[in-house]
Coordinates of C-alpha atoms and ligand atoms in Angstrom, one line a residue:
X1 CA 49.8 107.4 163.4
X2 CA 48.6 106.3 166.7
X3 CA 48.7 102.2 167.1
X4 CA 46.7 102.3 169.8
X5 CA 43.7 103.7 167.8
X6 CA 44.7 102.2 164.5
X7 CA 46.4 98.8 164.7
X8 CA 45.5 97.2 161.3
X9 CA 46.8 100.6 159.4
X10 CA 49.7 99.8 161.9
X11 CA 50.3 96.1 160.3
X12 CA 49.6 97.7 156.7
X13 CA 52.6 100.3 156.9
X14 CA 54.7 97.7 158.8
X15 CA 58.1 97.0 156.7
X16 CA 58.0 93.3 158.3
X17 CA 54.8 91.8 157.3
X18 CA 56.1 90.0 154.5
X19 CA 58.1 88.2 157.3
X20 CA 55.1 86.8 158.9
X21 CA 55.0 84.0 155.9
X22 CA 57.9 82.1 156.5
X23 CA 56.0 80.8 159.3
X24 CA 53.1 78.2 159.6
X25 CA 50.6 79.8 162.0
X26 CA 47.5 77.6 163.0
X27 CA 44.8 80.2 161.3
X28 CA 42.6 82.5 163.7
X29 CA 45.5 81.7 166.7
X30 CA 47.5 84.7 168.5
X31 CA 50.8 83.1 169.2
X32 CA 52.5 84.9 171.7
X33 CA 54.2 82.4 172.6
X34 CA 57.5 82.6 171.0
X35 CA 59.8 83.4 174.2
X36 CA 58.7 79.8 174.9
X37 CA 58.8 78.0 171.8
X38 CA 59.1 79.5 168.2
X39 CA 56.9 78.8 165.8
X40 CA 57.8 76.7 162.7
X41 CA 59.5 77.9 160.2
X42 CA 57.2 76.8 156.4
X43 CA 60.3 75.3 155.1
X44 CA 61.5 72.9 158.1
X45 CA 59.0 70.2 157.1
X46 CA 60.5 70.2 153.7
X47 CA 64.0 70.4 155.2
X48 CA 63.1 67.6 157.6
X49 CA 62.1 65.1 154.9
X50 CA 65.0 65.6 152.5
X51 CA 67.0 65.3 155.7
X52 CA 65.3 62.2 157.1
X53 CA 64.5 60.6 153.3
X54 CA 67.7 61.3 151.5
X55 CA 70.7 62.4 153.5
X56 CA 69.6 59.8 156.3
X57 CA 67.3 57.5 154.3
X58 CA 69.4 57.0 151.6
X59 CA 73.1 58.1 152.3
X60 CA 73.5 56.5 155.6
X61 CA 76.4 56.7 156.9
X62 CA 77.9 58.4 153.9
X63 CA 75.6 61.7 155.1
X64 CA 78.8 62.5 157.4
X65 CA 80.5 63.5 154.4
X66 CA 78.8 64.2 151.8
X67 CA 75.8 66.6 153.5
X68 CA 78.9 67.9 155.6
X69 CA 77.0 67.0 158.9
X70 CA 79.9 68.1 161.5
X71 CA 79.6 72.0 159.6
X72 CA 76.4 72.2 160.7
X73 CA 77.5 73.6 164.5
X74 CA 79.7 76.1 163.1
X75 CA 77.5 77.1 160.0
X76 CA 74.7 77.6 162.3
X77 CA 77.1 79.5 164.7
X78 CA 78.0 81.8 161.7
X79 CA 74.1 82.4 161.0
X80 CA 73.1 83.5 164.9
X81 CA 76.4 85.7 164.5
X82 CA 74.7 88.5 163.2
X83 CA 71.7 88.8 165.2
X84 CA 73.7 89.1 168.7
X85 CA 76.9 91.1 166.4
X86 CA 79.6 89.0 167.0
X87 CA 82.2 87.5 164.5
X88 CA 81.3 84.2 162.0
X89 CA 83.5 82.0 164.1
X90 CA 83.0 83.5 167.6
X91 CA 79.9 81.5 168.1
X92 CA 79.1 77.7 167.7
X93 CA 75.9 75.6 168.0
X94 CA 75.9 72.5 170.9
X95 CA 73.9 71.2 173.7
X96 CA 71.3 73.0 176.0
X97 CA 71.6 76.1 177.8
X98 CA 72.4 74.4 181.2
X99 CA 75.1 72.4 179.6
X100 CA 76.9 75.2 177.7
X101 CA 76.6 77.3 180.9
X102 CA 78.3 74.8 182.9
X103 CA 80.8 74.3 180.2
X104 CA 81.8 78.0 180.5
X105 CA 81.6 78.7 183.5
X106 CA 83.8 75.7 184.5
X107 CA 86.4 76.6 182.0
X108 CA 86.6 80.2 183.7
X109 CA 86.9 78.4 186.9
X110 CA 89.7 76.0 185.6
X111 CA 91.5 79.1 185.0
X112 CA 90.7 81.3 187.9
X113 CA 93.7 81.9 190.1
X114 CA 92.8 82.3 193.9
X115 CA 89.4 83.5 193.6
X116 CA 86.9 80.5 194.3
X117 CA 83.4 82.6 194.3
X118 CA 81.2 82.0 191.7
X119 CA 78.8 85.0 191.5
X120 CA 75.0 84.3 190.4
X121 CA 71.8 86.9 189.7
X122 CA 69.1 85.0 192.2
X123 CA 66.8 86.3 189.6
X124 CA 68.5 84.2 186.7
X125 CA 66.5 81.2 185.1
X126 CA 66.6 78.4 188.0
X127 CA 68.4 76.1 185.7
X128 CA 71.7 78.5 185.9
X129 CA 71.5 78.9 189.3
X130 CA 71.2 74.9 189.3
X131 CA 74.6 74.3 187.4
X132 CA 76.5 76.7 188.8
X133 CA 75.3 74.9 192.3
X134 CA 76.5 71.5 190.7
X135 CA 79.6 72.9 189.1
X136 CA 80.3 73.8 193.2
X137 CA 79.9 70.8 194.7
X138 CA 82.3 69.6 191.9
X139 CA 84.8 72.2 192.8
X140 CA 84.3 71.8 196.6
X141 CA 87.8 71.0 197.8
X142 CA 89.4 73.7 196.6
X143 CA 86.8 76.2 198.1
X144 CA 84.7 76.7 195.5
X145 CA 81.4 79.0 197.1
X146 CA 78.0 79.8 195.0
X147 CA 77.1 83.6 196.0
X148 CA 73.5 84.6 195.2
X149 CA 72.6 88.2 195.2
X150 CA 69.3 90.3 194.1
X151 CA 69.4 91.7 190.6
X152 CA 69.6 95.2 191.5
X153 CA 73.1 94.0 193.9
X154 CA 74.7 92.5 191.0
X155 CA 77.2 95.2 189.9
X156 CA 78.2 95.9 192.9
X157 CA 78.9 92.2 194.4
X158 CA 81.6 92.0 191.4
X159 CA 84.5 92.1 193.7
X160 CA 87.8 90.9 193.6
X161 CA 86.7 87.7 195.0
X162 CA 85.0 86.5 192.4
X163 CA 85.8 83.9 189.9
X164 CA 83.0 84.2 186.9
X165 CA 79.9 85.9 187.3
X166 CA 76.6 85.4 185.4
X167 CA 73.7 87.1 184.5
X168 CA 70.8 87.3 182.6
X169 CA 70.2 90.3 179.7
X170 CA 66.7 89.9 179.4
X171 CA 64.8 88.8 182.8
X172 CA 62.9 85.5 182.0
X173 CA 60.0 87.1 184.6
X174 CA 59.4 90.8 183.6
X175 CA 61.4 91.5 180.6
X176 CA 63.7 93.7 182.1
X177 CA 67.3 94.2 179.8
X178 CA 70.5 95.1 181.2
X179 CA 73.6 97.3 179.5
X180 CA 75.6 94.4 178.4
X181 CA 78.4 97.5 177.8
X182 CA 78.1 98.7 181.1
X183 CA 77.7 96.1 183.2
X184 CA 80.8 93.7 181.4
X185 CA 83.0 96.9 181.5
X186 CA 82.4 96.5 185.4
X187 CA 83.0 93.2 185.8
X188 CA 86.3 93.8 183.5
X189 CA 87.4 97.0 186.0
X190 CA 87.3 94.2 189.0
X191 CA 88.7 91.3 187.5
X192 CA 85.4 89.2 186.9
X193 CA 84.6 87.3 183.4
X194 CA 81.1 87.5 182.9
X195 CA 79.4 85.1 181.1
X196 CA 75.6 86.5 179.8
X197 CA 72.5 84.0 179.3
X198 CA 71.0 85.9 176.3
X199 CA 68.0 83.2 175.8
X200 CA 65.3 86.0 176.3
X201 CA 67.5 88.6 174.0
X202 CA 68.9 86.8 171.1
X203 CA 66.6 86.9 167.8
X204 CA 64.4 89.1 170.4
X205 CA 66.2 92.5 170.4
X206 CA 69.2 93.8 168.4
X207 CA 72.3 92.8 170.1
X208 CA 76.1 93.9 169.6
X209 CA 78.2 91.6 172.0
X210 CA 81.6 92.8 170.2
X211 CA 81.1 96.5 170.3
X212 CA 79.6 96.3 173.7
X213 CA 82.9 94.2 174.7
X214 CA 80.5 91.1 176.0
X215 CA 83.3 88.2 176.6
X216 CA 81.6 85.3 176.9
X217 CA 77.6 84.0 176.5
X218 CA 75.1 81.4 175.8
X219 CA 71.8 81.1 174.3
X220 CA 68.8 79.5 173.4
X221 CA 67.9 78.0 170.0
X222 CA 64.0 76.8 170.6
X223 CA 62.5 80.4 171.5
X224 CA 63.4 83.2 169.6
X225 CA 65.4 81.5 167.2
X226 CA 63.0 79.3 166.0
X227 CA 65.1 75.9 165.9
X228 CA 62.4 73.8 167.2
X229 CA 61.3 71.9 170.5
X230 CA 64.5 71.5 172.3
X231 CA 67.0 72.6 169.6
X232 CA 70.4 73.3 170.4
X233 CA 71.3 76.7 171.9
X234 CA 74.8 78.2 171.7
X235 CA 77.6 79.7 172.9
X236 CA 80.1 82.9 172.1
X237 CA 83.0 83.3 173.6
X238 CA 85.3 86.5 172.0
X239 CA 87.9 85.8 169.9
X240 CA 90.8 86.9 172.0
X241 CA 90.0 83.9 174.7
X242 CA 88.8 81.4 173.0
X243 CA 92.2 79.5 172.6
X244 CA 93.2 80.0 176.9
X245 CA 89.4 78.2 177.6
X246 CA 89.3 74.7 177.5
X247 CA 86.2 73.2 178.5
X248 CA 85.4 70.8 181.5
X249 CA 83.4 68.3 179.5
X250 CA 86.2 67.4 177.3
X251 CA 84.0 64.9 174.7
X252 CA 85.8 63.9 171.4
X253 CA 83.8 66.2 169.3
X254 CA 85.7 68.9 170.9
X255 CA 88.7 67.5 170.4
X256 CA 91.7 68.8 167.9
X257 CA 91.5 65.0 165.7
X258 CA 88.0 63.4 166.9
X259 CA 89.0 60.6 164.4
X260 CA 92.8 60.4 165.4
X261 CA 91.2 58.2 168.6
X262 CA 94.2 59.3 170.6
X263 CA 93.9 58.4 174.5
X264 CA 94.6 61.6 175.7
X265 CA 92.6 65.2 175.0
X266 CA 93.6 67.7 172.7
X267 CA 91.4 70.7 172.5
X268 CA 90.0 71.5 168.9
X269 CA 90.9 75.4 168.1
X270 CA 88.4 78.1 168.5
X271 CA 84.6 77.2 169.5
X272 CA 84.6 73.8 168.3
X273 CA 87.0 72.9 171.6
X274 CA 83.3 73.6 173.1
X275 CA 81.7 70.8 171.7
X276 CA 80.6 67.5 173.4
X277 CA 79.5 64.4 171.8
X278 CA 77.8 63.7 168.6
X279 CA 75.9 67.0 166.9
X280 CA 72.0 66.3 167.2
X281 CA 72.0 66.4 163.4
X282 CA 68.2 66.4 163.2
X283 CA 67.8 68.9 165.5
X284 CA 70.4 71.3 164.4
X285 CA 69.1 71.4 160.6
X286 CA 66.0 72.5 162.1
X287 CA 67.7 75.5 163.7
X288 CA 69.3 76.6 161.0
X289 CA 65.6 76.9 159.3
X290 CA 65.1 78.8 162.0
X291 CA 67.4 80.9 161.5
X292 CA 66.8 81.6 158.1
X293 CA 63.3 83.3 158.9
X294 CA 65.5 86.1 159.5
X295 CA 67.1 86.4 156.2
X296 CA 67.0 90.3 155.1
X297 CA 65.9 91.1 158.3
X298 CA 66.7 95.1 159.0
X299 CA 67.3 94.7 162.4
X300 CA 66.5 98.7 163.0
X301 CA 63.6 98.2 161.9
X302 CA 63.2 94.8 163.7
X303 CA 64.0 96.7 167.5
X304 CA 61.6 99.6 165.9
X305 CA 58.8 97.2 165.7
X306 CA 60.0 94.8 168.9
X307 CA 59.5 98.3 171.0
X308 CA 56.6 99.7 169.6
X309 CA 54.5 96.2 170.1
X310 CA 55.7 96.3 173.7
X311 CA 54.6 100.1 174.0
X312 CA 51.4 99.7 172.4
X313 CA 50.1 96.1 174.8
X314 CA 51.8 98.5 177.6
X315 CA 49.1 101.4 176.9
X316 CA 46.2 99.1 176.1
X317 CA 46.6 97.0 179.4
X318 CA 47.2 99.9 181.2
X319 CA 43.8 101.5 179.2
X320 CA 41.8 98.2 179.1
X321 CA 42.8 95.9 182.3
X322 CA 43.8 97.8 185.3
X323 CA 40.7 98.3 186.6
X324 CA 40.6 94.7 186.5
X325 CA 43.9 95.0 188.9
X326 CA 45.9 93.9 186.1
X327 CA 49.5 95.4 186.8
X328 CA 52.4 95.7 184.8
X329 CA 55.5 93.9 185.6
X330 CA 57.9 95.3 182.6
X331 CA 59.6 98.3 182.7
X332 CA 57.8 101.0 180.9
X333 CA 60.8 102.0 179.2
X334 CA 61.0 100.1 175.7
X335 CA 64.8 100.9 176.5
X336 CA 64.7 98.4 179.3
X337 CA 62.8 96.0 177.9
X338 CA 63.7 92.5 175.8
X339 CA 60.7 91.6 173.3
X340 CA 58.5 90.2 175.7
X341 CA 55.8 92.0 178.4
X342 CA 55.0 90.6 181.6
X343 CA 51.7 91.2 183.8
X344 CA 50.8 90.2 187.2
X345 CA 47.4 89.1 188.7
X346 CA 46.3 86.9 191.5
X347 CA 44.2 84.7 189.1
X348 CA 47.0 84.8 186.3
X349 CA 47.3 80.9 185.7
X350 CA 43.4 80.8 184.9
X351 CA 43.7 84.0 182.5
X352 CA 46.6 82.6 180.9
X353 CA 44.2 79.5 180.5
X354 CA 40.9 81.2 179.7
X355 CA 43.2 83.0 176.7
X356 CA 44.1 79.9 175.3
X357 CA 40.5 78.8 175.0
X358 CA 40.0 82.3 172.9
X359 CA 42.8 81.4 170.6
X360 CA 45.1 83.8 172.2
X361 CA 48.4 82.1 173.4
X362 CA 50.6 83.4 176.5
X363 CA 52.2 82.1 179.4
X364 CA 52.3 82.0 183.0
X365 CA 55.2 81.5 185.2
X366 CA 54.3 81.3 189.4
X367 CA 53.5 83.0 191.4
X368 CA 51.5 85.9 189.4
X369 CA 53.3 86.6 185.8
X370 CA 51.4 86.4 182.7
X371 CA 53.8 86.1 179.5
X372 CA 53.3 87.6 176.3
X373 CA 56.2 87.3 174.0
X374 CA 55.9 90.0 171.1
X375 CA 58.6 88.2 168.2
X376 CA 58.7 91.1 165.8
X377 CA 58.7 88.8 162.8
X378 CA 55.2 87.2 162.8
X379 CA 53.3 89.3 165.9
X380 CA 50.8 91.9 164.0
X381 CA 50.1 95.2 166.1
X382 CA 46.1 94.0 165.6
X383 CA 46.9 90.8 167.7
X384 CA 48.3 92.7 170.2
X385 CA 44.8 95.0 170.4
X386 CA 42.8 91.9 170.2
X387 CA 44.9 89.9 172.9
X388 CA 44.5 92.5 175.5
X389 CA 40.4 93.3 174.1
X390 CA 40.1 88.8 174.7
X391 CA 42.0 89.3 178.3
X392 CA 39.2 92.3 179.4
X393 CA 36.2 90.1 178.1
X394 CA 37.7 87.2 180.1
X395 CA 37.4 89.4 183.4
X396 CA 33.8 91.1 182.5
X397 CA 32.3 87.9 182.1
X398 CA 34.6 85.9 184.8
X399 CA 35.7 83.5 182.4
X400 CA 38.7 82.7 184.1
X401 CA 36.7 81.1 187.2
X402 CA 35.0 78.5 185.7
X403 CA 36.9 75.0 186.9
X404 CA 38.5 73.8 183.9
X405 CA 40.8 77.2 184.2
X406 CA 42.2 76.1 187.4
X407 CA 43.5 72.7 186.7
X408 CA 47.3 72.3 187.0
X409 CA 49.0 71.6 184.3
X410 CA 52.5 69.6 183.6
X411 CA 54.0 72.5 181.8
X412 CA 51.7 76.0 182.9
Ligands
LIG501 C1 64.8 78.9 178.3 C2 66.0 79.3 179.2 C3 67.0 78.3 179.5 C4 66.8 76.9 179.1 O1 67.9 76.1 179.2 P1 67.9 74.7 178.5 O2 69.0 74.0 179.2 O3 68.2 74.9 177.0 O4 66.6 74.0 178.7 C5 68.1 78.8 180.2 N1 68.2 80.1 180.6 C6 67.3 81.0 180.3 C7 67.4 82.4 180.7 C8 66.1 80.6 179.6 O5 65.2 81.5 179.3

């Protein structure tokens, strides 16, 4: 069978359709959308209200105990476990992705002897690239540098300089993956802990952090994971380290006896010494809906499907919408791609736009980069034929020129 001829006999033999349902999808939209936000999950409303009406409504303060609130970051933590393939109780849900980031990497640096280089992909999402610069400034006295290099001079920057490195697995512009095997295995060979952002990867593609040897990462809940606006994200550190980490933001909740109310800190053991303040309760029990879409989930067949998607808007754009000098920016390779194909054009803000208006839903990120995020779950091969066949009608008729396309907007 060739998709590229026959997408809807594509969706018919797809083992995943069934999956598609577990989600509330506006009808007649193409979300593609979901390396931004997920969309919501059909049982998180209901999950909300019991939530808000009886554990909050009526419990109260009771709620603590009796709907086990302070489980909730280590259940969810045991949920994302399988899709990245690390252990129950090597991850944990808290915070954002900046904050668990900065809570890693400072913990590697409290324990760095010597070394004071903290070692940054430029091409990381700016907000890494941020904390690491404020984590720094913190660390200033005692020589504490930020070194930025280009993606493709990351491996070999690991020297024996260098405190804790990060990077990226999937690129947050084109897509691209790393070798999370290769790459922490060289990091290891000079000395340097690694800690991976997996925000583009995890719930995306089919991930084994243990078997690959990964040490230490953090994600996002509110993309691919389908937590929600702003959910929680996560982190994993392996088993082996957790207990010689402790974090810089020591708040109670990651403290051995929150409710002794000693004076002094204690880390908690394992991930929970990685926790902050107060759980966001709503928040998290709308993560772990989203984590339940992916109940049953084959994952073979979920990378199957998450590659050929990727192959088949791949061929159609470069069929449909290079003449239109529409240009790939993902590798070609489904090997060395996440779940999510990028394409540049000078006018890309205003197609990203113009798609919208067709009930087709991308992104764009400056200065050229079109995002289409194909979540193997709920994207049907026949919205990826109709997306690209709405992007090539946009530049027949010069949609995309017409004023209302060009206006800014507060989130592009
Ligand atoms: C989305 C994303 C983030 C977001 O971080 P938050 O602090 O949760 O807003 C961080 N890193 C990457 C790679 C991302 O894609």
């Amino acid at each position: 069978m060739d998709p590229l001829r026959d997408p809807a006999e594509m969706d018919r033999r797809d083992p995943l359709t069934r999956f598609r349902d577990r989600f509330e999808l506006p009808e007649g939209l193409i979300y593609l959308g979901g390396h931004s936000l997920g969309p919501l999950p059909r049982t998180t409303r209901d999950r909300a209200e019991g939530l808000i009406g009886r554990e909050w409504g009526t419990d109260l303060v009771v709620a603590w105990n009796r709907s086990d609130w302070l489980e909730l970051p280590e259940r969810i933590g045991a949920r994302i476990a399988p899709l990245v393939g690390a252990g129950a109780d090597e991850v944990i849900a808290a915070d954002s992705v900046s904050l668990n980031l900065f809570k890693l990497l400072g913990a590697l640096m409290l324990r760095a002897r010597g070394r004071r280089v903290v070692l940054a992909d430029e091409g990381n999402f700016p907000t890494d690239l941020y904390m690491a610069q404020g984590l720094v400034r913190l660390l200033e006295e005692s020589g504490a540098t930020l070194q930025l290099t280009a993606p493709e001079d990351f491996e070999s920057a690991l020297d024996s300089d260098v405190a804790v490195a990060t990077v990226s697995h999937v690129d947050f512009r084109t897509g691209r993956r790393r070798d999370p095997r290769a790459l922490t295995a060289a990091a290891r060979a000079s000395g340097v802990p690694l800690v991976w952002d997996l925000s583009h990867s995890a719930g995306a593609v089919a991930l084994r952090l243990k078997e690959a040897g990964v040490e230490y990462a953090v994600g996002c809940g509110y993309k691919y994971l389908n937590g929600g606006p702003g959910a929680p994200g996560f982190l994993y550190v392996a088993r082996e380290f957790q207990d010689s980490l402790e974090s810089p933001l020591t708040g109670w909740m990651g403290h051995a006896g929150p409710f002794d109310f000693d004076t002094s800190y204690r880390p908690a053991p394992g991930m929970r010494r990685f926790l902050t303040g107060t759980p966001p309760i709503l928040s998290l029990a709308a993560l772990e809906d989203g984590l339940r879409t992916f109940e049953g989930v084959n994952m073979a067949e979920f990378r199957g499907k998450s590659e050929a998607l990727g192959d088949l808007f791949l061929r159609l754009a470069a069929e449909r919408l290079a003449e239109f000098g529409v240009v790939p920016a993902s590798p070609a390779d489904a090997g060395e791609r996440g779940a999510q194909v990028s394409l540049r054009h000078a006018e890309g803000y205003a197609l990203i736009q113009a798609l919208s208006a067709r009930g087709v839903v991308g992104d764009f990120r400056g200065p050229d980069l079109m995002r289409f995020g194909l979540a193997p779950l709920y994207v049907r091969y026949a919205d990826v034929w109709t997306a690209v066949e709405a992007l090539r009608l946009i530049l027949v008729n010069g949609e995309h020129r017409e004023a209302r396309f060009r206006r800014p907007k507060r989130v592009p």
